Amino acid sequence: MASLDSFSIAILLGAVLVMAGILSSLVALRFGAPLLLVFLALGIFAGEAGPGGIPFNDVGTTYLVGSVALALILFDGGLKTKFQSIRTVLAPSMMLATVGVLLTALITAPVAKYALDVSWTESLLVGAVVASTDAAAVFLLVHAQGLRLRPRVGATLEAESGTNDPFAVFLTLVLVEILTIGHSSVGQVAWQFAKEAVLGGIVGLVGGRLVVLALNRVALPQGLHAPFVTTAALVIFGLAQISHASGFLAVYLAGIIIGNRPTRAHNSVVVFLDAATWLAQIVMFVLLGLLASPQRLIGSMLPAIAVAAMLMLVARPAAVFICLAPFRFNWREKVFMAWVGLRGAVAIFLASIPLLVGMPKAYLYFDVAFVVVAISLLLQGWTLGPAARRLHVALPRTADRAPRRVELDLPGQLEQQLVGYAVRPNSLFLRRGIIPSWSKPTLVIRKEKILSPQEAEPVVAGDYVYLLAPPEKAEALDRFFSDMALTAAPDPHLLGDFMVSGEITLGALSDTYGVIVAPSESGLTLADYFDVHLDHAPKAGATLPLDSIVLVARNISGNRVNVVGLRLPEDEDEPAPVPASRKAKVRTALRRAWSSVVEV
């Protein structure tokens, strides 16, 4: 009975720790504190050296939980990654994820060698352990501090954080193998990396396609789609690992494949994985905190601070500027990406590998990684928001304007799903009455009564509107049901050739510049025109043809185009020939408009 009681006590204590972690996250989010640090501190507090007094030194369990958690984190990240948003930044992000990690480790190694009094191989191992950025830490803090990163910067960081973990894991395992077994040649290491990357890519791509096929072909009972996808991700990870391929790369690629294909129950899968990933992170962080010893951490504090300073102030910035030199990033974007390279659970997880294999000085690597992560989260984490705003790489996100979207799958087909929103008083849908042509209002709920769109006319604030829309475009409906801010004045620094306000109607544009506009669209503003005809939220630089000219989104505010550039499609293929006389008329009107702008 005593042994049964001990198991019951362990279950109780474990559940209390997880619950404490969940509740503490509310406080951390409110004050912008890095959640990872909160969970690590909770583990130390509950550990043998803390007031909790729980003895824990099971490195094997920690490594197992860490592997599962990291696999789910990467899979969840891949599932939410839209390929069209990262394909333009694949080259720079891959450079950062491979060459950047290697350069960071190499530049950090000399300080680690002399500060920790270790060999060159051991110092390189320390550099490899702390070289990769942590996707969960970066984007959790971005969200907590109310930031919306510029698309190119956010996409680069997203792709880098999702793909640098496999290379960091590979580099760490190679160095551990060299230190425990013997030296390997550069050719052997390169061949092993290529083999793991290629096999991991094949397993991920094939596994992702099989999961999509199974989701759409197998009639699973309601509610089992999300657990099936989650366990399938772990199966893909395990198969890749036992095949001596990169399981972390495989599971990330599988997530991208599944997330970019139409599947059943996509929304429920994402919600379930969010919860599973969140819980896995809490358990992993608390276990890593339980492994730490405050006495050992104090002894390693000074050399670990030296390693952290070299990493944050020299190694990461140098790696970013070198890797991004061939690409068109301005210096502000490079500085921000250098500073935002937060270290998180991945570094401590990698530092547990030497502990697992029983290497000499294993606890030294673990303690240094622990201190480096704590410093990175405290210093870089709390300054992330001010740095983004000072460097002008992010705009404040007004989370209270984001609508709550309900997505319901329709059995028997994959082309459409039911998307529901509450109608807000200042929403674009209510103010303008416009909706994309690819969506179809189906029903309206008003005061607990179900009405057809015709019966509900006119729709009023407080109604709930449900529309049919393709699953891949559902998110684009958010901007029609958000509370829109007042249109900001155009930024004079953004003015180029032929600028007009986004609130100008197509009819007024037609009267002024002589372009032909369909009568049904003459009342639309230019901002409305972008909303209706784009399948995604408008971004700076987005273009739409309008008769003989091209509309260019020059400035965005609150997901709405508020400054539009007008240009003649001189170097672009036109859908139909435009009479020379009318083109000349448009050109003359535009030149006159530009002259008036210059005079003002």
PDB file of C-alpha atoms in Angstrom, residues 46-256:
ATOM      1  CA  ALA A  46       9.909  22.504  -6.645  1.00  0.00           C
ATOM      2  CA  GLY A  47      13.259  20.696  -6.959  1.00  0.00           C
ATOM      3  CA  GLU A  48      15.417  19.025  -4.360  1.00  0.00           C
ATOM      4  CA  ALA A  49      17.442  22.184  -3.705  1.00  0.00           C
ATOM      5  CA  GLY A  50      14.326  24.370  -3.524  1.00  0.00           C
ATOM      6  CA  PRO A  51      11.476  24.665  -1.016  1.00  0.00           C
ATOM      7  CA  GLY A  52       9.582  21.863  -2.776  1.00  0.00           C
ATOM      8  CA  GLY A  53      12.277  19.320  -2.007  1.00  0.00           C
ATOM      9  CA  ILE A  54      11.312  16.916  -4.820  1.00  0.00           C
ATOM     10  CA  PRO A  55      14.294  14.685  -5.687  1.00  0.00           C
ATOM     11  CA  PHE A  56      14.635  14.290  -9.463  1.00  0.00           C
ATOM     12  CA  ASN A  57      17.595  13.195 -11.575  1.00  0.00           C
ATOM     13  CA  ASP A  58      15.931  11.086 -14.278  1.00  0.00           C
ATOM     14  CA  VAL A  59      17.710  12.392 -17.387  1.00  0.00           C
ATOM     15  CA  GLY A  60      16.225   9.646 -19.568  1.00  0.00           C
ATOM     16  CA  THR A  61      12.641  10.695 -18.844  1.00  0.00           C
ATOM     17  CA  THR A  62      13.560  14.349 -19.369  1.00  0.00           C
ATOM     18  CA  TYR A  63      15.137  13.568 -22.743  1.00  0.00           C
ATOM     19  CA  LEU A  64      12.095  11.486 -23.792  1.00  0.00           C
ATOM     20  CA  VAL A  65       9.634  14.214 -22.805  1.00  0.00           C
ATOM     21  CA  GLY A  66      11.847  16.840 -24.419  1.00  0.00           C
ATOM     22  CA  SER A  67      12.005  14.907 -27.704  1.00  0.00           C
ATOM     23  CA  VAL A  68       8.220  14.510 -27.820  1.00  0.00           C
ATOM     24  CA  ALA A  69       7.652  18.152 -26.888  1.00  0.00           C
ATOM     25  CA  LEU A  70      10.128  19.468 -29.448  1.00  0.00           C
ATOM     26  CA  ALA A  71       8.662  17.225 -32.164  1.00  0.00           C
ATOM     27  CA  LEU A  72       5.152  18.526 -31.413  1.00  0.00           C
ATOM     28  CA  ILE A  73       6.373  22.141 -31.311  1.00  0.00           C
ATOM     29  CA  LEU A  74       7.990  21.803 -34.735  1.00  0.00           C
ATOM     30  CA  PHE A  75       5.007  19.956 -36.183  1.00  0.00           C
ATOM     31  CA  ASP A  76       2.612  22.595 -34.859  1.00  0.00           C
ATOM     32  CA  GLY A  77       4.840  25.322 -36.310  1.00  0.00           C
ATOM     33  CA  GLY A  78       4.872  23.609 -39.696  1.00  0.00           C
ATOM     34  CA  LEU A  79       1.100  23.108 -39.592  1.00  0.00           C
ATOM     35  CA  LYS A  80       0.561  26.872 -39.186  1.00  0.00           C
ATOM     36  CA  THR A  81       3.152  27.864 -41.781  1.00  0.00           C
ATOM     37  CA  LYS A  82       1.677  28.869 -45.118  1.00  0.00           C
ATOM     38  CA  PHE A  83       4.138  27.971 -47.834  1.00  0.00           C
ATOM     39  CA  GLN A  84       3.232  31.012 -49.910  1.00  0.00           C
ATOM     40  CA  SER A  85       4.336  33.261 -47.026  1.00  0.00           C
ATOM     41  CA  ILE A  86       7.789  31.678 -46.618  1.00  0.00           C
ATOM     42  CA  ARG A  87       8.724  30.619 -50.136  1.00  0.00           C
ATOM     43  CA  THR A  88      10.163  34.065 -50.889  1.00  0.00           C
ATOM     44  CA  VAL A  89      12.438  33.863 -47.811  1.00  0.00           C
ATOM     45  CA  LEU A  90      13.504  30.223 -48.050  1.00  0.00           C
ATOM     46  CA  ALA A  91      17.043  31.058 -49.172  1.00  0.00           C
ATOM     47  CA  PRO A  92      17.913  33.520 -46.360  1.00  0.00           C
ATOM     48  CA  SER A  93      16.179  31.433 -43.698  1.00  0.00           C
ATOM     49  CA  MET A  94      18.008  28.270 -44.785  1.00  0.00           C
ATOM     50  CA  MET A  95      21.303  30.165 -44.664  1.00  0.00           C
ATOM     51  CA  LEU A  96      20.556  31.258 -41.106  1.00  0.00           C
ATOM     52  CA  ALA A  97      19.394  27.763 -40.113  1.00  0.00           C
ATOM     53  CA  THR A  98      22.587  26.033 -41.312  1.00  0.00           C
ATOM     54  CA  VAL A  99      25.531  28.353 -41.949  1.00  0.00           C
ATOM     55  CA  GLY A 100      24.222  30.750 -39.292  1.00  0.00           C
ATOM     56  CA  VAL A 101      24.117  28.037 -36.610  1.00  0.00           C
ATOM     57  CA  LEU A 102      27.615  26.847 -37.541  1.00  0.00           C
ATOM     58  CA  LEU A 103      29.061  30.384 -37.509  1.00  0.00           C
ATOM     59  CA  THR A 104      27.388  31.117 -34.161  1.00  0.00           C
ATOM     60  CA  ALA A 105      28.918  27.977 -32.640  1.00  0.00           C
ATOM     61  CA  LEU A 106      32.384  28.707 -34.080  1.00  0.00           C
ATOM     62  CA  ILE A 107      32.445  32.332 -32.902  1.00  0.00           C
ATOM     63  CA  THR A 108      31.188  31.414 -29.421  1.00  0.00           C
ATOM     64  CA  ALA A 109      33.678  28.539 -28.965  1.00  0.00           C
ATOM     65  CA  PRO A 110      36.839  30.578 -28.140  1.00  0.00           C
ATOM     66  CA  VAL A 111      35.175  32.349 -25.214  1.00  0.00           C
ATOM     67  CA  ALA A 112      33.741  29.031 -23.984  1.00  0.00           C
ATOM     68  CA  LYS A 113      37.208  27.430 -24.154  1.00  0.00           C
ATOM     69  CA  TYR A 114      38.987  30.003 -22.000  1.00  0.00           C
ATOM     70  CA  ALA A 115      36.084  30.854 -19.695  1.00  0.00           C
ATOM     71  CA  LEU A 116      35.271  27.205 -18.904  1.00  0.00           C
ATOM     72  CA  ASP A 117      38.830  25.806 -19.267  1.00  0.00           C
ATOM     73  CA  VAL A 118      37.816  23.053 -21.694  1.00  0.00           C
ATOM     74  CA  SER A 119      39.230  21.644 -24.941  1.00  0.00           C
ATOM     75  CA  TRP A 120      38.442  23.070 -28.364  1.00  0.00           C
ATOM     76  CA  THR A 121      36.030  20.239 -29.172  1.00  0.00           C
ATOM     77  CA  GLU A 122      34.254  20.694 -25.849  1.00  0.00           C
ATOM     78  CA  SER A 123      34.041  24.458 -26.385  1.00  0.00           C
ATOM     79  CA  LEU A 124      32.554  23.869 -29.846  1.00  0.00           C
ATOM     80  CA  LEU A 125      29.975  21.578 -28.198  1.00  0.00           C
ATOM     81  CA  VAL A 126      29.015  24.425 -25.848  1.00  0.00           C
ATOM     82  CA  GLY A 127      28.653  26.710 -28.866  1.00  0.00           C
ATOM     83  CA  ALA A 128      26.502  24.164 -30.728  1.00  0.00           C
ATOM     84  CA  VAL A 129      24.211  23.689 -27.719  1.00  0.00           C
ATOM     85  CA  VAL A 130      23.362  27.407 -27.507  1.00  0.00           C
ATOM     86  CA  ALA A 131      23.541  28.229 -31.240  1.00  0.00           C
ATOM     87  CA  SER A 132      19.929  27.699 -32.341  1.00  0.00           C
ATOM     88  CA  THR A 133      17.040  30.088 -31.776  1.00  0.00           C
ATOM     89  CA  ASP A 134      13.816  28.921 -30.163  1.00  0.00           C
ATOM     90  CA  ALA A 135      10.650  29.344 -32.232  1.00  0.00           C
ATOM     91  CA  ALA A 136       8.284  28.960 -29.271  1.00  0.00           C
ATOM     92  CA  ALA A 137      10.106  31.617 -27.241  1.00  0.00           C
ATOM     93  CA  VAL A 138      10.324  34.104 -30.132  1.00  0.00           C
ATOM     94  CA  PHE A 139       6.719  34.010 -31.298  1.00  0.00           C
ATOM     95  CA  LEU A 140       5.195  33.619 -27.844  1.00  0.00           C
ATOM     96  CA  LEU A 141       6.920  36.843 -26.785  1.00  0.00           C
ATOM     97  CA  VAL A 142       5.977  38.587 -30.043  1.00  0.00           C
ATOM     98  CA  HIS A 143       2.337  37.745 -29.359  1.00  0.00           C
ATOM     99  CA  ALA A 144       2.517  38.591 -25.639  1.00  0.00           C
ATOM    100  CA  GLN A 145       3.960  42.047 -26.341  1.00  0.00           C
ATOM    101  CA  GLY A 146       1.330  42.870 -28.959  1.00  0.00           C
ATOM    102  CA  LEU A 147       3.643  43.019 -31.980  1.00  0.00           C
ATOM    103  CA  ARG A 148       2.912  42.376 -35.631  1.00  0.00           C
ATOM    104  CA  LEU A 149       6.218  41.861 -37.410  1.00  0.00           C
ATOM    105  CA  ARG A 150       6.683  43.010 -40.958  1.00  0.00           C
ATOM    106  CA  PRO A 151       5.841  40.058 -43.238  1.00  0.00           C
ATOM    107  CA  ARG A 152       9.343  39.481 -44.606  1.00  0.00           C
ATOM    108  CA  VAL A 153      11.023  39.683 -41.188  1.00  0.00           C
ATOM    109  CA  GLY A 154       8.407  37.499 -39.507  1.00  0.00           C
ATOM    110  CA  ALA A 155       8.495  34.885 -42.275  1.00  0.00           C
ATOM    111  CA  THR A 156      12.308  34.694 -42.174  1.00  0.00           C
ATOM    112  CA  LEU A 157      12.380  34.248 -38.406  1.00  0.00           C
ATOM    113  CA  GLU A 158       9.567  31.699 -38.595  1.00  0.00           C
ATOM    114  CA  ALA A 159      11.302  29.567 -41.226  1.00  0.00           C
ATOM    115  CA  GLU A 160      14.695  29.879 -39.517  1.00  0.00           C
ATOM    116  CA  SER A 161      13.371  28.925 -36.076  1.00  0.00           C
ATOM    117  CA  GLY A 162      11.551  25.910 -37.517  1.00  0.00           C
ATOM    118  CA  THR A 163      14.524  24.574 -39.478  1.00  0.00           C
ATOM    119  CA  ASN A 164      17.584  25.426 -37.372  1.00  0.00           C
ATOM    120  CA  ASP A 165      16.748  22.931 -34.611  1.00  0.00           C
ATOM    121  CA  PRO A 166      17.490  19.862 -36.799  1.00  0.00           C
ATOM    122  CA  PHE A 167      20.924  21.235 -37.722  1.00  0.00           C
ATOM    123  CA  ALA A 168      21.706  22.159 -34.103  1.00  0.00           C
ATOM    124  CA  VAL A 169      20.669  18.658 -32.969  1.00  0.00           C
ATOM    125  CA  PHE A 170      22.835  17.090 -35.684  1.00  0.00           C
ATOM    126  CA  LEU A 171      25.861  19.251 -34.785  1.00  0.00           C
ATOM    127  CA  THR A 172      25.479  18.463 -31.081  1.00  0.00           C
ATOM    128  CA  LEU A 173      25.178  14.705 -31.666  1.00  0.00           C
ATOM    129  CA  VAL A 174      28.241  14.690 -33.956  1.00  0.00           C
ATOM    130  CA  LEU A 175      30.359  16.504 -31.363  1.00  0.00           C
ATOM    131  CA  VAL A 176      29.123  14.227 -28.566  1.00  0.00           C
ATOM    132  CA  GLU A 177      30.026  11.212 -30.715  1.00  0.00           C
ATOM    133  CA  ILE A 178      33.510  12.632 -31.399  1.00  0.00           C
ATOM    134  CA  LEU A 179      34.107  13.262 -27.690  1.00  0.00           C
ATOM    135  CA  THR A 180      32.902   9.811 -26.604  1.00  0.00           C
ATOM    136  CA  ILE A 181      33.995   7.548 -29.478  1.00  0.00           C
ATOM    137  CA  GLY A 182      36.673   9.270 -31.489  1.00  0.00           C
ATOM    138  CA  HIS A 183      37.401  11.731 -34.264  1.00  0.00           C
ATOM    139  CA  SER A 184      35.538  11.844 -37.574  1.00  0.00           C
ATOM    140  CA  SER A 185      36.730  13.381 -40.804  1.00  0.00           C
ATOM    141  CA  VAL A 186      35.060  16.411 -42.338  1.00  0.00           C
ATOM    142  CA  GLY A 187      33.928  14.260 -45.260  1.00  0.00           C
ATOM    143  CA  GLN A 188      32.260  11.741 -42.944  1.00  0.00           C
ATOM    144  CA  VAL A 189      30.442  14.510 -41.056  1.00  0.00           C
ATOM    145  CA  ALA A 190      29.269  16.158 -44.309  1.00  0.00           C
ATOM    146  CA  TRP A 191      28.058  12.815 -45.687  1.00  0.00           C
ATOM    147  CA  GLN A 192      26.216  12.019 -42.453  1.00  0.00           C
ATOM    148  CA  PHE A 193      24.526  15.443 -42.454  1.00  0.00           C
ATOM    149  CA  ALA A 194      23.476  15.129 -46.108  1.00  0.00           C
ATOM    150  CA  LYS A 195      22.119  11.642 -45.512  1.00  0.00           C
ATOM    151  CA  GLU A 196      20.116  12.665 -42.449  1.00  0.00           C
ATOM    152  CA  ALA A 197      18.745  15.775 -44.161  1.00  0.00           C
ATOM    153  CA  VAL A 198      17.739  13.973 -47.372  1.00  0.00           C
ATOM    154  CA  LEU A 199      16.218  10.977 -45.585  1.00  0.00           C
ATOM    155  CA  GLY A 200      14.462  13.270 -43.110  1.00  0.00           C
ATOM    156  CA  GLY A 201      13.041  15.294 -45.985  1.00  0.00           C
ATOM    157  CA  ILE A 202      11.794  12.163 -47.774  1.00  0.00           C
ATOM    158  CA  VAL A 203      10.188  10.735 -44.609  1.00  0.00           C
ATOM    159  CA  GLY A 204       8.534  14.080 -43.852  1.00  0.00           C
ATOM    160  CA  LEU A 205       7.181  14.628 -47.354  1.00  0.00           C
ATOM    161  CA  VAL A 206       5.903  11.063 -47.767  1.00  0.00           C
ATOM    162  CA  GLY A 207       4.554  10.919 -44.220  1.00  0.00           C
ATOM    163  CA  GLY A 208       2.735  14.235 -44.602  1.00  0.00           C
ATOM    164  CA  ARG A 209       1.071  13.146 -47.852  1.00  0.00           C
ATOM    165  CA  LEU A 210      -0.003   9.825 -46.296  1.00  0.00           C
ATOM    166  CA  VAL A 211      -1.547  11.623 -43.327  1.00  0.00           C
ATOM    167  CA  VAL A 212      -3.484  13.933 -45.695  1.00  0.00           C
ATOM    168  CA  LEU A 213      -4.676  10.901 -47.668  1.00  0.00           C
ATOM    169  CA  ALA A 214      -5.763   9.071 -44.510  1.00  0.00           C
ATOM    170  CA  LEU A 215      -7.571  12.122 -43.117  1.00  0.00           C
ATOM    171  CA  ASN A 216      -9.594  12.583 -46.285  1.00  0.00           C
ATOM    172  CA  ARG A 217     -10.259   8.925 -47.116  1.00  0.00           C
ATOM    173  CA  VAL A 218     -10.735   7.198 -43.740  1.00  0.00           C
ATOM    174  CA  ALA A 219     -14.074   7.829 -42.003  1.00  0.00           C
ATOM    175  CA  LEU A 220     -12.826   8.426 -38.458  1.00  0.00           C
ATOM    176  CA  PRO A 221     -15.357   8.941 -35.663  1.00  0.00           C
ATOM    177  CA  GLN A 222     -16.041  12.544 -34.719  1.00  0.00           C
ATOM    178  CA  GLY A 223     -13.326  13.925 -32.432  1.00  0.00           C
ATOM    179  CA  LEU A 224     -10.576  11.458 -33.383  1.00  0.00           C
ATOM    180  CA  HIS A 225      -9.090  13.432 -36.274  1.00  0.00           C
ATOM    181  CA  ALA A 226      -6.935  15.628 -34.023  1.00  0.00           C
ATOM    182  CA  PRO A 227      -5.510  12.768 -31.885  1.00  0.00           C
ATOM    183  CA  PHE A 228      -4.840  10.824 -35.096  1.00  0.00           C
ATOM    184  CA  VAL A 229      -2.811  13.673 -36.614  1.00  0.00           C
ATOM    185  CA  THR A 230      -0.884  14.217 -33.367  1.00  0.00           C
ATOM    186  CA  THR A 231       0.094  10.569 -33.028  1.00  0.00           C
ATOM    187  CA  ALA A 232       0.868  10.410 -36.761  1.00  0.00           C
ATOM    188  CA  ALA A 233       3.343  13.243 -36.258  1.00  0.00           C
ATOM    189  CA  LEU A 234       5.092  11.249 -33.526  1.00  0.00           C
ATOM    190  CA  VAL A 235       5.086   8.147 -35.764  1.00  0.00           C
ATOM    191  CA  ILE A 236       6.800  10.155 -38.509  1.00  0.00           C
ATOM    192  CA  PHE A 237       9.315  11.462 -35.983  1.00  0.00           C
ATOM    193  CA  GLY A 238      10.033   7.980 -34.625  1.00  0.00           C
ATOM    194  CA  LEU A 239      10.370   6.373 -38.065  1.00  0.00           C
ATOM    195  CA  ALA A 240      12.831   9.036 -39.154  1.00  0.00           C
ATOM    196  CA  GLN A 241      14.886   8.697 -35.978  1.00  0.00           C
ATOM    197  CA  ILE A 242      15.207   4.897 -36.155  1.00  0.00           C
ATOM    198  CA  SER A 243      16.134   5.264 -39.842  1.00  0.00           C
ATOM    199  CA  HIS A 244      19.028   7.511 -38.750  1.00  0.00           C
ATOM    200  CA  ALA A 245      17.372  10.472 -40.460  1.00  0.00           C
ATOM    201  CA  SER A 246      16.526  13.850 -38.962  1.00  0.00           C
ATOM    202  CA  GLY A 247      13.232  13.277 -37.169  1.00  0.00           C
ATOM    203  CA  PHE A 248      12.878  16.967 -36.324  1.00  0.00           C
ATOM    204  CA  LEU A 249      13.218  17.996 -39.977  1.00  0.00           C
ATOM    205  CA  ALA A 250      10.806  15.234 -41.011  1.00  0.00           C
ATOM    206  CA  VAL A 251       8.106  16.267 -38.571  1.00  0.00           C
ATOM    207  CA  TYR A 252       8.423  19.975 -39.493  1.00  0.00           C
ATOM    208  CA  LEU A 253       8.084  19.227 -43.224  1.00  0.00           C
ATOM    209  CA  ALA A 254       5.150  16.892 -42.535  1.00  0.00           C
ATOM    210  CA  GLY A 255       3.416  19.740 -40.695  1.00  0.00           C
ATOM    211  CA  ILE A 256       3.927  22.079 -43.662  1.00  0.00           C
TER     212      ILE A 256
END
